[in-house]
CSV table of C-alpha atoms in Angstrom, one decimal:
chain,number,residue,atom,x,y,z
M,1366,UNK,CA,142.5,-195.5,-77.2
M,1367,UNK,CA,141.9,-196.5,-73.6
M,1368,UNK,CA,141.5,-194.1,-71.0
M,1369,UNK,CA,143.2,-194.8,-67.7
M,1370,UNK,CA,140.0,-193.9,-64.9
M,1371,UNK,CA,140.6,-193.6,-61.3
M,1372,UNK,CA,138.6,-196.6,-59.6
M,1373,UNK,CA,140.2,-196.0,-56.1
M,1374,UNK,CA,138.4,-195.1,-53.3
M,1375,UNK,CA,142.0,-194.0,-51.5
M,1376,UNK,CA,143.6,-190.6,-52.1
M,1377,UNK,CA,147.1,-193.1,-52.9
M,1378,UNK,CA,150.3,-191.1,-51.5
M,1379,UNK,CA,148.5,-188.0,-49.9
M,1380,UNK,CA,147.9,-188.7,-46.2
M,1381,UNK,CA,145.0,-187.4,-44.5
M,1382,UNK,CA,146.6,-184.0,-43.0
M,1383,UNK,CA,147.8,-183.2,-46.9
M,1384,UNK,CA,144.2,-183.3,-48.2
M,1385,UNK,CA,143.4,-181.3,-45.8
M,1386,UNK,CA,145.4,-178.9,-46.4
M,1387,UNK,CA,144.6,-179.4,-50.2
M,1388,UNK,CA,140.9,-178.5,-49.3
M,1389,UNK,CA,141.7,-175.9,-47.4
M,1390,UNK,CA,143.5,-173.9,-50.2
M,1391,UNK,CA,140.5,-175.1,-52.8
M,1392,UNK,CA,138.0,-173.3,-50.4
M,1393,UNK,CA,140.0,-170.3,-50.2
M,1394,UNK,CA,140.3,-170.3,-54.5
M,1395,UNK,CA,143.9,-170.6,-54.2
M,1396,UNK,CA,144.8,-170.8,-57.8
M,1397,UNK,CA,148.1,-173.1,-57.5
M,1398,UNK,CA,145.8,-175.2,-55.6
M,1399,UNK,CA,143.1,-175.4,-58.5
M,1400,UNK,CA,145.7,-175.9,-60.8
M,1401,UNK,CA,147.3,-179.1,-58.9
M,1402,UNK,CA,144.0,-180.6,-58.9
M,1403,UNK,CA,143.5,-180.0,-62.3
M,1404,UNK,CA,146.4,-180.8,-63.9
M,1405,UNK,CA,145.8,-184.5,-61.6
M,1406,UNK,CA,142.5,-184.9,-62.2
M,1407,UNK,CA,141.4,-183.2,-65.6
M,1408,UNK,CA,141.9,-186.1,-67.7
M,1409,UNK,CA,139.6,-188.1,-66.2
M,1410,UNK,CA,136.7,-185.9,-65.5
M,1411,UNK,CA,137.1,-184.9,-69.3
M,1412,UNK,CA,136.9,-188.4,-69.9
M,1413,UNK,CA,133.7,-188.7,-68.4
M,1414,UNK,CA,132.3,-185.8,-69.3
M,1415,UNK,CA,132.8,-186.9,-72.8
M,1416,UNK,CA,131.5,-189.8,-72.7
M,1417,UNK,CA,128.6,-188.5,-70.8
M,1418,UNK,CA,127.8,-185.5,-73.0
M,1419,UNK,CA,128.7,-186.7,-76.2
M,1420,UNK,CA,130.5,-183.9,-77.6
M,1421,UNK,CA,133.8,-182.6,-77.3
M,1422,UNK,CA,132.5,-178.9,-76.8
M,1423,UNK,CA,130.2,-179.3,-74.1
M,1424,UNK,CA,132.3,-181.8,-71.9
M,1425,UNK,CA,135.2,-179.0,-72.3
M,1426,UNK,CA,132.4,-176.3,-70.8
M,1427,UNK,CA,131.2,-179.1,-68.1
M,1428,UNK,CA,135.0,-179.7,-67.4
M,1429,UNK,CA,135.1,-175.6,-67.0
M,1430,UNK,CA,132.3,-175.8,-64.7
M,1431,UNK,CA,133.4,-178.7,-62.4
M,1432,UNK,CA,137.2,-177.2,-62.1
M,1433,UNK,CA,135.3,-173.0,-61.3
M,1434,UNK,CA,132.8,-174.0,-59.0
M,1435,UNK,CA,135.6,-175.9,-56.9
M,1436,UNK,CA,136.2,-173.4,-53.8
M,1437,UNK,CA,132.6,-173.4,-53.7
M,1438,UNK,CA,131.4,-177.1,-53.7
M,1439,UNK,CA,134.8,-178.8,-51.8
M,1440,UNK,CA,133.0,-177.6,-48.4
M,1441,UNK,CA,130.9,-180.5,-49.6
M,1442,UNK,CA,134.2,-183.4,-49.4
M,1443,UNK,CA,134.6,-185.2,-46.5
M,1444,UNK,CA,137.4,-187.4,-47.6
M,1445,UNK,CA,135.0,-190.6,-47.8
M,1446,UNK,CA,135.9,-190.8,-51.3
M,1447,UNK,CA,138.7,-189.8,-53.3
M,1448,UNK,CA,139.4,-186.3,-54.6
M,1449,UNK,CA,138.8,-187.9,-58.0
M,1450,UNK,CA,135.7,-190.0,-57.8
M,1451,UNK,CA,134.4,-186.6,-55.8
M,1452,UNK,CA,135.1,-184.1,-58.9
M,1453,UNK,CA,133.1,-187.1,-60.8
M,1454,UNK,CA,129.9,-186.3,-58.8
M,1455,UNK,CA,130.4,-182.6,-59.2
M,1456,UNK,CA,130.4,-182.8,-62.8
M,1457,UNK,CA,127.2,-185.0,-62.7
M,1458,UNK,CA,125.4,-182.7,-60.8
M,1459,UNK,CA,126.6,-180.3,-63.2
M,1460,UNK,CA,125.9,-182.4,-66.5
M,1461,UNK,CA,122.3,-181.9,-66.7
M,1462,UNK,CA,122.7,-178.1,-68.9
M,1463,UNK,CA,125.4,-179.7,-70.6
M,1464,UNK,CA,123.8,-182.9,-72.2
M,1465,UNK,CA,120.6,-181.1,-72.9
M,1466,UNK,CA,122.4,-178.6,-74.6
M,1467,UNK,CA,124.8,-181.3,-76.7
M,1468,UNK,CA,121.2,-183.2,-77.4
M,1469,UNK,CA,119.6,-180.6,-78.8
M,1470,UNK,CA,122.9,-180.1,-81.4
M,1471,UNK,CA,122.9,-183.7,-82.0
M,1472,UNK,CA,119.1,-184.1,-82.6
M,1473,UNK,CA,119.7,-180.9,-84.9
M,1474,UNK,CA,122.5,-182.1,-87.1
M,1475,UNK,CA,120.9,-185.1,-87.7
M,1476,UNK,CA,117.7,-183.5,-88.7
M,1477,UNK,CA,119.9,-181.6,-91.0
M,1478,UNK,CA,122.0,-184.9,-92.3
M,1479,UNK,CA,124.4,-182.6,-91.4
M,1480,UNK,CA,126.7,-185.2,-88.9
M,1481,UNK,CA,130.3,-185.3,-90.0
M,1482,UNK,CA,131.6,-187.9,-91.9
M,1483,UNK,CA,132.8,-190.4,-90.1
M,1484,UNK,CA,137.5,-190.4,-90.9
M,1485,UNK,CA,138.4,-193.4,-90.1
M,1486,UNK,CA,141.6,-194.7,-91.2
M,1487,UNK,CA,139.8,-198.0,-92.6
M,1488,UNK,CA,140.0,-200.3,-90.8
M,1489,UNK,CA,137.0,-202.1,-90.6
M,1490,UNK,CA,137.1,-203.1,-86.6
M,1491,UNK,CA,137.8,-199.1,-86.2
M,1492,UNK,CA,135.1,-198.6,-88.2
M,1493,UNK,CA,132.3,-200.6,-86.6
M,1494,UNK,CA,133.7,-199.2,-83.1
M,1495,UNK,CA,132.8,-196.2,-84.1
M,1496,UNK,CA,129.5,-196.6,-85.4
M,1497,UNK,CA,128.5,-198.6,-82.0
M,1498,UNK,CA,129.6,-195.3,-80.3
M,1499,UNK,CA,127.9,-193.1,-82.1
M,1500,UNK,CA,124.8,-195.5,-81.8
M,1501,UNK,CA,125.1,-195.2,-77.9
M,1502,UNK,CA,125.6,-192.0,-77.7
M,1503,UNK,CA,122.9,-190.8,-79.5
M,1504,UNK,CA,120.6,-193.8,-77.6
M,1505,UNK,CA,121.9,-192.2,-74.4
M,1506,UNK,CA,120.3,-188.9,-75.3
M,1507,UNK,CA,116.7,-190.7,-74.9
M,1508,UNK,CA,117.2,-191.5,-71.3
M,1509,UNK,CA,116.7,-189.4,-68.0
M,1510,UNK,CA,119.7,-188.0,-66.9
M,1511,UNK,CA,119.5,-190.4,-63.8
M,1512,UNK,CA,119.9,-193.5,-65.9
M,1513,UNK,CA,122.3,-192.2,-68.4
M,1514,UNK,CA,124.7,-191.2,-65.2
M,1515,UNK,CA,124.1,-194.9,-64.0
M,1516,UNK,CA,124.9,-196.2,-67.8
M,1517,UNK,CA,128.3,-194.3,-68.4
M,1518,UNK,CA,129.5,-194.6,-64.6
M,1519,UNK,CA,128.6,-198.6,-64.5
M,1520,UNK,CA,128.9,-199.5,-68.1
M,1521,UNK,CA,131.1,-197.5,-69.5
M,1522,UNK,CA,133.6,-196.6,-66.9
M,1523,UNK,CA,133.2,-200.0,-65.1
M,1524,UNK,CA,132.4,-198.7,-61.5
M,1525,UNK,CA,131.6,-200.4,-59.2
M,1526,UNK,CA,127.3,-200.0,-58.3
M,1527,UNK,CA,128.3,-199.0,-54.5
M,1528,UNK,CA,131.3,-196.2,-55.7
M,1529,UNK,CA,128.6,-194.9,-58.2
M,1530,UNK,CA,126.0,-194.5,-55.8
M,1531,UNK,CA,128.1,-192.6,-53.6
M,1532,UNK,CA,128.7,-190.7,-56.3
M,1533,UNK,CA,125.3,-189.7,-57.3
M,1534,UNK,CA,124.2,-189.8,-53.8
M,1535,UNK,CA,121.7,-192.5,-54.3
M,1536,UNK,CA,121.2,-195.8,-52.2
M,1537,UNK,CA,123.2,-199.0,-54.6
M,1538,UNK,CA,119.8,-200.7,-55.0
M,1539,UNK,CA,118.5,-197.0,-57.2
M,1540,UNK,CA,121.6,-197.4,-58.8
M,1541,UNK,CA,121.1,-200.7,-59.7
M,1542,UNK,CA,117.6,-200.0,-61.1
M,1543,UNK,CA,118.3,-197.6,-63.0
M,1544,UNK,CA,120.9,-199.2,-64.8
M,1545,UNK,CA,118.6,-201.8,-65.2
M,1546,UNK,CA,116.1,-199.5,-67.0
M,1547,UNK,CA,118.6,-197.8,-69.1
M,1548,UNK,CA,120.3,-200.6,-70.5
M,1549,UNK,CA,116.7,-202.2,-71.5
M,1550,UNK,CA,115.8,-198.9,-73.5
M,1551,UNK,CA,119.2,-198.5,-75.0
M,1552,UNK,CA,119.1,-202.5,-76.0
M,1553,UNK,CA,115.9,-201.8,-77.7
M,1554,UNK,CA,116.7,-198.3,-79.1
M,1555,UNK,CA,120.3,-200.2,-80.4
M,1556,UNK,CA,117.8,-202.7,-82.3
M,1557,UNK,CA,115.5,-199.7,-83.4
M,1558,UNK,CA,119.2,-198.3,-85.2
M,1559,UNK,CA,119.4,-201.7,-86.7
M,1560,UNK,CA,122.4,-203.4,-84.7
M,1561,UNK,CA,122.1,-206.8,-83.6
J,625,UNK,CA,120.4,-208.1,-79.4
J,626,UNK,CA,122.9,-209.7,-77.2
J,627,UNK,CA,124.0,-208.6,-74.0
J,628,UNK,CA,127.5,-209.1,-75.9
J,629,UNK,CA,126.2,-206.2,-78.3
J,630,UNK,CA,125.0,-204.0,-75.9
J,631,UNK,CA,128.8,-204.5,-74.0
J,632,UNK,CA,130.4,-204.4,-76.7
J,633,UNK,CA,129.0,-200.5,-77.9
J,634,UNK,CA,129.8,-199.5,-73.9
J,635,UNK,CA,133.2,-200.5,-74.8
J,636,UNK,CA,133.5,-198.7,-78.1
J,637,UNK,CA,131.9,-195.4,-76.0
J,638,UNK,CA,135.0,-196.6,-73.8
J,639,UNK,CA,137.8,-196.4,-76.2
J,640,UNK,CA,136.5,-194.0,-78.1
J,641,UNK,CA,139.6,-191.5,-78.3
J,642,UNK,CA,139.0,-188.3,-75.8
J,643,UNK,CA,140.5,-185.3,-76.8
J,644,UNK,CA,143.3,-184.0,-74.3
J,645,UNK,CA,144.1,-181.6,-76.7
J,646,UNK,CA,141.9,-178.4,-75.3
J,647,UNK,CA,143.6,-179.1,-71.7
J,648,UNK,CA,145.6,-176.2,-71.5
J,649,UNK,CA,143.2,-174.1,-73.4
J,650,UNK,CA,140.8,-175.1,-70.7
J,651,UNK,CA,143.1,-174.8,-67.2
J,652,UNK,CA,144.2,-171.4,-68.7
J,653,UNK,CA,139.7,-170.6,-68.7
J,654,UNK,CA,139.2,-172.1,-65.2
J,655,UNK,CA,142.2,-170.3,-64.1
J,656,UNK,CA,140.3,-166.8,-65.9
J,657,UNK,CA,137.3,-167.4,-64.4
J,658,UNK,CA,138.2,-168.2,-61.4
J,659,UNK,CA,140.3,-164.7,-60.9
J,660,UNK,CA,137.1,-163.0,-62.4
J,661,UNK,CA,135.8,-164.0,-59.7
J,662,UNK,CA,137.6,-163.0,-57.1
J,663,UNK,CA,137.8,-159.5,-58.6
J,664,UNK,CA,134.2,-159.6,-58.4
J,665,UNK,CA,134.1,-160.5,-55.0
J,666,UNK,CA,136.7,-158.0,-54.2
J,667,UNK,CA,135.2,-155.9,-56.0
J,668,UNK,CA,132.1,-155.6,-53.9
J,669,UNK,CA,134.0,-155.9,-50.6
J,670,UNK,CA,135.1,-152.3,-52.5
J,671,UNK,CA,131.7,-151.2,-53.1
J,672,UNK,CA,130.2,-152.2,-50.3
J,673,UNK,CA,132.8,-151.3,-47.5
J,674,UNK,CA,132.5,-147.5,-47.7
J,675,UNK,CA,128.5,-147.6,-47.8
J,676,UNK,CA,128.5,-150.0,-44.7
J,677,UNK,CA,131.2,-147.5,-42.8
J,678,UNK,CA,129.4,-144.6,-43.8
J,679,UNK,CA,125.9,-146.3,-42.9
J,680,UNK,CA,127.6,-146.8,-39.3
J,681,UNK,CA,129.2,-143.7,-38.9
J,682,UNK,CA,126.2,-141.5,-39.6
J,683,UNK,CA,123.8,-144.2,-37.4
J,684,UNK,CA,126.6,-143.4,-34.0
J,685,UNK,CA,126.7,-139.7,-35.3
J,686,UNK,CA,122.8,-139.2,-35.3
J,687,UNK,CA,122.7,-141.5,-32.2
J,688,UNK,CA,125.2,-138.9,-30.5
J,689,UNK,CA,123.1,-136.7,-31.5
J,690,UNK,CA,120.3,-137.2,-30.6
J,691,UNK,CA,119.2,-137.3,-34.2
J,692,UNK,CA,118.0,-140.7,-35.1
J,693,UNK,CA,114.3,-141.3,-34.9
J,694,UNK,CA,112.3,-142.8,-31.9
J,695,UNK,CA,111.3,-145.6,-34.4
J,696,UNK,CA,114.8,-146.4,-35.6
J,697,UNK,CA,116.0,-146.1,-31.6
J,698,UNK,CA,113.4,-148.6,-31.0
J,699,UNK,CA,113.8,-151.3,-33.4
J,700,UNK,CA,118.1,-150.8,-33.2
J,701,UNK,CA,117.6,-150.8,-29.1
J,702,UNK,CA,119.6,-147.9,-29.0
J,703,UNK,CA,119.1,-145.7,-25.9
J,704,UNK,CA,119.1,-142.3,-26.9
J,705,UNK,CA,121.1,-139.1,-25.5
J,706,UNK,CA,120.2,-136.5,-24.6
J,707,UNK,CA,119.8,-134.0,-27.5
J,708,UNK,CA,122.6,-131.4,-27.8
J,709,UNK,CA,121.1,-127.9,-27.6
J,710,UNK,CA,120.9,-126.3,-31.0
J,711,UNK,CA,123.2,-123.5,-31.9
J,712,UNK,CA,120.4,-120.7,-30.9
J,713,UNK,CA,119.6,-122.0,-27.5
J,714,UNK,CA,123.6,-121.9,-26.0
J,715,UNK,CA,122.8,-118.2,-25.1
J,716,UNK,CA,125.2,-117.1,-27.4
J,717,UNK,CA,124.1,-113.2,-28.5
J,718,UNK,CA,126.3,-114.3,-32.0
J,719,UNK,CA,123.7,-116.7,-33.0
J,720,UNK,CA,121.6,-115.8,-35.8
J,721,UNK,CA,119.8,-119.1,-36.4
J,722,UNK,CA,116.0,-119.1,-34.5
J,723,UNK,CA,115.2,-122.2,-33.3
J,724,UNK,CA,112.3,-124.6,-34.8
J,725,UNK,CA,110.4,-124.2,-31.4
J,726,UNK,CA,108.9,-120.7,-31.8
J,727,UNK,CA,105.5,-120.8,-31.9
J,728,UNK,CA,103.1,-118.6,-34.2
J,729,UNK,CA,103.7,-115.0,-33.5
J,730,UNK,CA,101.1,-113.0,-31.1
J,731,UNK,CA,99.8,-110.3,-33.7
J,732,UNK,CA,100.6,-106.3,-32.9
J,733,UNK,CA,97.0,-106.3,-31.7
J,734,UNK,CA,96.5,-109.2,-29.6
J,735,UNK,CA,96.5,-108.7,-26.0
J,736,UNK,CA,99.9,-109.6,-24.1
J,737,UNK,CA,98.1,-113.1,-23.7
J,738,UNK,CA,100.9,-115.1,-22.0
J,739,UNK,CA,99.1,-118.4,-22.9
J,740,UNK,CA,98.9,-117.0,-26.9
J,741,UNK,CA,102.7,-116.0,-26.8
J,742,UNK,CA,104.1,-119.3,-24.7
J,743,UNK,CA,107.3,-120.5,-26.5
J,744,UNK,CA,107.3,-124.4,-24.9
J,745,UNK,CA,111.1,-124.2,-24.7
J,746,UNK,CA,112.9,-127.3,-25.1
J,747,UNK,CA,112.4,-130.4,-22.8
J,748,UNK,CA,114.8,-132.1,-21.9
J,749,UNK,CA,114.2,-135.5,-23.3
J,750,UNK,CA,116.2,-137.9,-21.0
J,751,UNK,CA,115.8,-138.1,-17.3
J,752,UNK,CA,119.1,-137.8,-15.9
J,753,UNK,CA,118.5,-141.3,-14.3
J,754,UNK,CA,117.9,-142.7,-17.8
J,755,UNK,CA,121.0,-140.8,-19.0
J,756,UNK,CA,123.3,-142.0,-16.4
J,757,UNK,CA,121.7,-145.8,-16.7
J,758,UNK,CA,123.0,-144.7,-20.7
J,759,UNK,CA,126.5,-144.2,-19.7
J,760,UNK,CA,125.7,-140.8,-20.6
J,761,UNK,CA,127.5,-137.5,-18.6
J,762,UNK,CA,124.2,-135.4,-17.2
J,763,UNK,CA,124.4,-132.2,-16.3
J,764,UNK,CA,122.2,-131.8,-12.7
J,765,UNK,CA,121.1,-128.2,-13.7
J,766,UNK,CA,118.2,-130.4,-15.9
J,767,UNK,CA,116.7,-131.7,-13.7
J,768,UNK,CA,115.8,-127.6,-12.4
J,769,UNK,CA,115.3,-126.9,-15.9
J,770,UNK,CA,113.2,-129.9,-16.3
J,771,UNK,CA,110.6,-128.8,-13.4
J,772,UNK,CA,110.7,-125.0,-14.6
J,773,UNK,CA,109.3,-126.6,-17.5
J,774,UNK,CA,107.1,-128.7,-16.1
J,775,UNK,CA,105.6,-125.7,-13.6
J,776,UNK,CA,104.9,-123.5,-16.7
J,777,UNK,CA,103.8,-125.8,-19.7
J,778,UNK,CA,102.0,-128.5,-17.8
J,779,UNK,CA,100.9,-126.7,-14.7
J,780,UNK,CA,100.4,-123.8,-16.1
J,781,UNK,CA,101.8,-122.0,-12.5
J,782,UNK,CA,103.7,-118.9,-13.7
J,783,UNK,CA,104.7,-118.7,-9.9
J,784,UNK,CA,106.0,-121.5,-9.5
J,785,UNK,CA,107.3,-121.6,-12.7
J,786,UNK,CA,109.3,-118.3,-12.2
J,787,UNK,CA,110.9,-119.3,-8.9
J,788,UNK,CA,112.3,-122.9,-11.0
J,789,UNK,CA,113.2,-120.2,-13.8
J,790,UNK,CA,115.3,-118.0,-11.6
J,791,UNK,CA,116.7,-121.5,-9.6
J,792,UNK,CA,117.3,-122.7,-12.7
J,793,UNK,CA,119.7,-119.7,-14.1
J,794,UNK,CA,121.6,-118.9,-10.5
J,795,UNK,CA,122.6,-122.7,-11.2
J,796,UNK,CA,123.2,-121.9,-14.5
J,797,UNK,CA,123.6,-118.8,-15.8
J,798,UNK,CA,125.2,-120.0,-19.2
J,799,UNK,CA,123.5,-123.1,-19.3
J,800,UNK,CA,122.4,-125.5,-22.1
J,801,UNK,CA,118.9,-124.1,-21.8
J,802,UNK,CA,119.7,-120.3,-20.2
J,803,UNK,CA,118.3,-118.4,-23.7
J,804,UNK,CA,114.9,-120.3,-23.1
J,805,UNK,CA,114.6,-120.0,-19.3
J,806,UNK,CA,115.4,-116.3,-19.4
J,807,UNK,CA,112.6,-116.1,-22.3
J,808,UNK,CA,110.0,-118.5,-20.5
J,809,UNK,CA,110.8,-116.0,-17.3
J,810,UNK,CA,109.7,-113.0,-18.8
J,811,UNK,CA,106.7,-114.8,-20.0
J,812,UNK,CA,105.7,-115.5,-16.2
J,813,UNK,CA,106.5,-112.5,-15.4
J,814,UNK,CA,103.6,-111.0,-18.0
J,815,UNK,CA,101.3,-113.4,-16.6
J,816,UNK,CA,102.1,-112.3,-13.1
J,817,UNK,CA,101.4,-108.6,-14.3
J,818,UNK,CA,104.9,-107.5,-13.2
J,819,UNK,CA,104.8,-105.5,-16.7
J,820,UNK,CA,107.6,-102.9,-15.9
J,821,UNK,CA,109.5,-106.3,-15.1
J,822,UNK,CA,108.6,-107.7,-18.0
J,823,UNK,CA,109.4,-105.6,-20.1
J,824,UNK,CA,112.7,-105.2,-19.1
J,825,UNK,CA,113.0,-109.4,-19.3
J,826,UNK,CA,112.0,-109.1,-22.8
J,827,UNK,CA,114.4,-106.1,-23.6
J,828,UNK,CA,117.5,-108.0,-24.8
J,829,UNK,CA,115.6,-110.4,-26.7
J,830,UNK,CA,113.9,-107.4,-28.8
J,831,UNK,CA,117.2,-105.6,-29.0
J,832,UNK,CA,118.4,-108.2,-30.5
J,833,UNK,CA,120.9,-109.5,-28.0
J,834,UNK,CA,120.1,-113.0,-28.2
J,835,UNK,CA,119.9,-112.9,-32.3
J,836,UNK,CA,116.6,-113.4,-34.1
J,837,UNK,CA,115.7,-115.7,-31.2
J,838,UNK,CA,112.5,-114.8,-30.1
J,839,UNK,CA,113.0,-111.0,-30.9
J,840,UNK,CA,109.9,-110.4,-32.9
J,841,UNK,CA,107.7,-111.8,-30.6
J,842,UNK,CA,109.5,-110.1,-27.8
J,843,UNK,CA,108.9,-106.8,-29.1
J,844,UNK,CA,105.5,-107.3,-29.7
J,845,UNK,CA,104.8,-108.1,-26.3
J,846,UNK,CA,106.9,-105.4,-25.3
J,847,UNK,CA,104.9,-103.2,-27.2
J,848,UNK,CA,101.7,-104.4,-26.2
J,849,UNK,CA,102.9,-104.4,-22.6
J,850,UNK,CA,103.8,-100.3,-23.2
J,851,UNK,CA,100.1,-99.5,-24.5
């Protein structure tokens, strides 16, 4: 299943004056307001949040967090980015409880041989897929935060280096070496799993 | 490993199927949360409100008053006003309540000492220049009241002291400070020796006319000044 993500920089069909307006009511913790965003954006901060965390609970909780803190942290947009790309950034600097706590579950359930089996209707290609995500995800939980942000956002979600520094507020050229560095250890980590 | 491999597991991560399902279980929590929240903060407006108001109120009402310490005064820059006389020292007979002034009471056997039996009444404690520079109505009598004062605590000069008495209560014979000046004036007048005078100064106050202000003290002198 394919998940459509937001790659626009532009707010499409909302003019300047509207977001503004839109920002205004976030600030004030209007809840239509919240709702609106959420019900436009949810999908793909849940999206990411998944992918990024690894586990349905937790990216629901990190998807709590992002959508609560909102009147708080929209003081922060300045309309450089889109609403969307900007509620990505908020979850990543939220992510950090999130996908420790979902690593330490993982790296538990394994100790216990306790994963769930995996349900796949049989197919083989389905199969394999699923394996190579479960692979990552678990690789992913041996990388700093920093390069496992630069991983899912690059890799995964096929940003752009320049959108995903602005979203982690790092120059391009940080964001560029870190993905560097993450997909070397998760290459070798993929080989330590026995996938070639 | 390939590149190819290493792609090929991002895109599995990729279209690996994300649940949508809990949506509406979650926009209904953010939705909780968020009105927790504002009860919270409301909540505190609620709590905090009344102890601010109160915090102000009793701050102008001591101010008024005269009541709020130097210290607070100084670090709030608040000029203070001139103190309101207590209830004892209008000169109202009625008045039960002595004031804190009184000093220890001459014993039966003392001698009619003036010095020993001195009540320092009140001092005014604003300049009427500093009042007025306050914004502050100022009664002009205190400034005779304030060098009555001055003659008999500081200069110890119970002539001079009684003339700024006696000025003092034809300006104001029901003034803020009459109780005390008629009190302080019979005190000069013992230190004069005017004894007959004296003791008819101090009459009322051991009567009782004036309350319990002074009275004791008063008739002992009285008493002293009959022997």
């Amino acid at each position: 299943m394919t998940v459509n993500v937001d790659v626009s920089l532009s707010y499409a069909g909302v003019d300047d004056d509207a977001q503004a307006e839109l920002c205004a009511r976030l600030e004030r913790g209007e809840p239509a307001a919240i709702g609106q965003v959420y019900d436009e954006h949810h999908e793909a901060v849940r999206a990411f949040a998944t992918r990024l965390v690894g586990e349905p609970a937790s990216a629901e909780d990190l998807v709590h967090e992002v959508f609560v803190s909102l009147p708080r942290v929209i003081r922060g947009f300045r309309g450089e980015s889109s609403l969307r790309t900007f509620l990505i950034s908020v979850a990543v600097n939220h992510a950090r409880h999130f996908v420790r706590s979902a690593t330490r579950r993982r790296a538990a359930m394994q100790k216990l041989g306790d994963e769930p089996p995996v349900s796949s209707p049989n197919p083989e290609r389905d199969l394999r897929r699923r394996e190579l995500a479960e692979a990552l995800t678990r690789a992913l939980d041996a990388l700093p935060l920093d390069q496992r942000v630069a991983f899912v956002l690059c890799d995964v979600e096929e940003r752009s280096s320049s959108q995903v520094a602005r979203i982690v507020d790092a120059p391009e050229g940080t964001v560029r070496t870190r993905l560097f560095h993450a997909r070397k250890k998760l290459r070798a980590l993929l080989e330590e799993e026995g996938f070639r | 490993m390939s590149d190819d491999l290493l792609s090929t597991a991002a895109r599995a991560l990729r279209e690996e199927p994300v649940e949508h399902e809990p949506a509406r279980f979650t926009r209904a929590r953010v939705m909780s949360s968020l009105h927790k929240q504002q009860r919270g903060r409301t909540r505190k407006i609620a709590f905090l409100l009344p102890i601010a108001a109160v915090l102000v109120g009793s701050t102008a009402f001591a101010t008024a008053g005269g009541r709020l310490p130097q210290a607070v005064t100084q670090v709030l820059g608040i000029s203070p006003t001139p103190t309101l006389p207590r209830p004892a020292e209008r000169a109202a007979p009625l008045v039960r309540r002595a004031p804190r002034l009184a000093q220890p009471a001459p014993t039966a056997a003392a001698a009619p000492e003036p010095e020993t039996t001195a009540a320092p009444a009140p001092e005014p404690e604003e300049s009427p220049k500093a009042a007025a520079s306050a914004g502050v109505p100022v009664d002009p009598t205190h400034e005779l009241y304030r060098v009555a004062h001055r003659r008999h605590f500081t200069e110890s000069n119970p002539a001079g002291a009684l003339a700024a008495w006696d000025a003092y209560l034809a300006a104001a014979p029901r003034g803020r400070f009459a109780t005390e000046a008629q009190y302080n004036r019979a005190l000069c007048l013992v230190r004069l020796g005017r004894n007959a005078e004296a003791r008819a100064a101090l009459e009322p106050f051991a009567a009782g006319r004036y309350g319990g202000y002074r009275q004791r003290e008063a008739r002992e002198l009285s008493d002293a000044l009959g022997r």
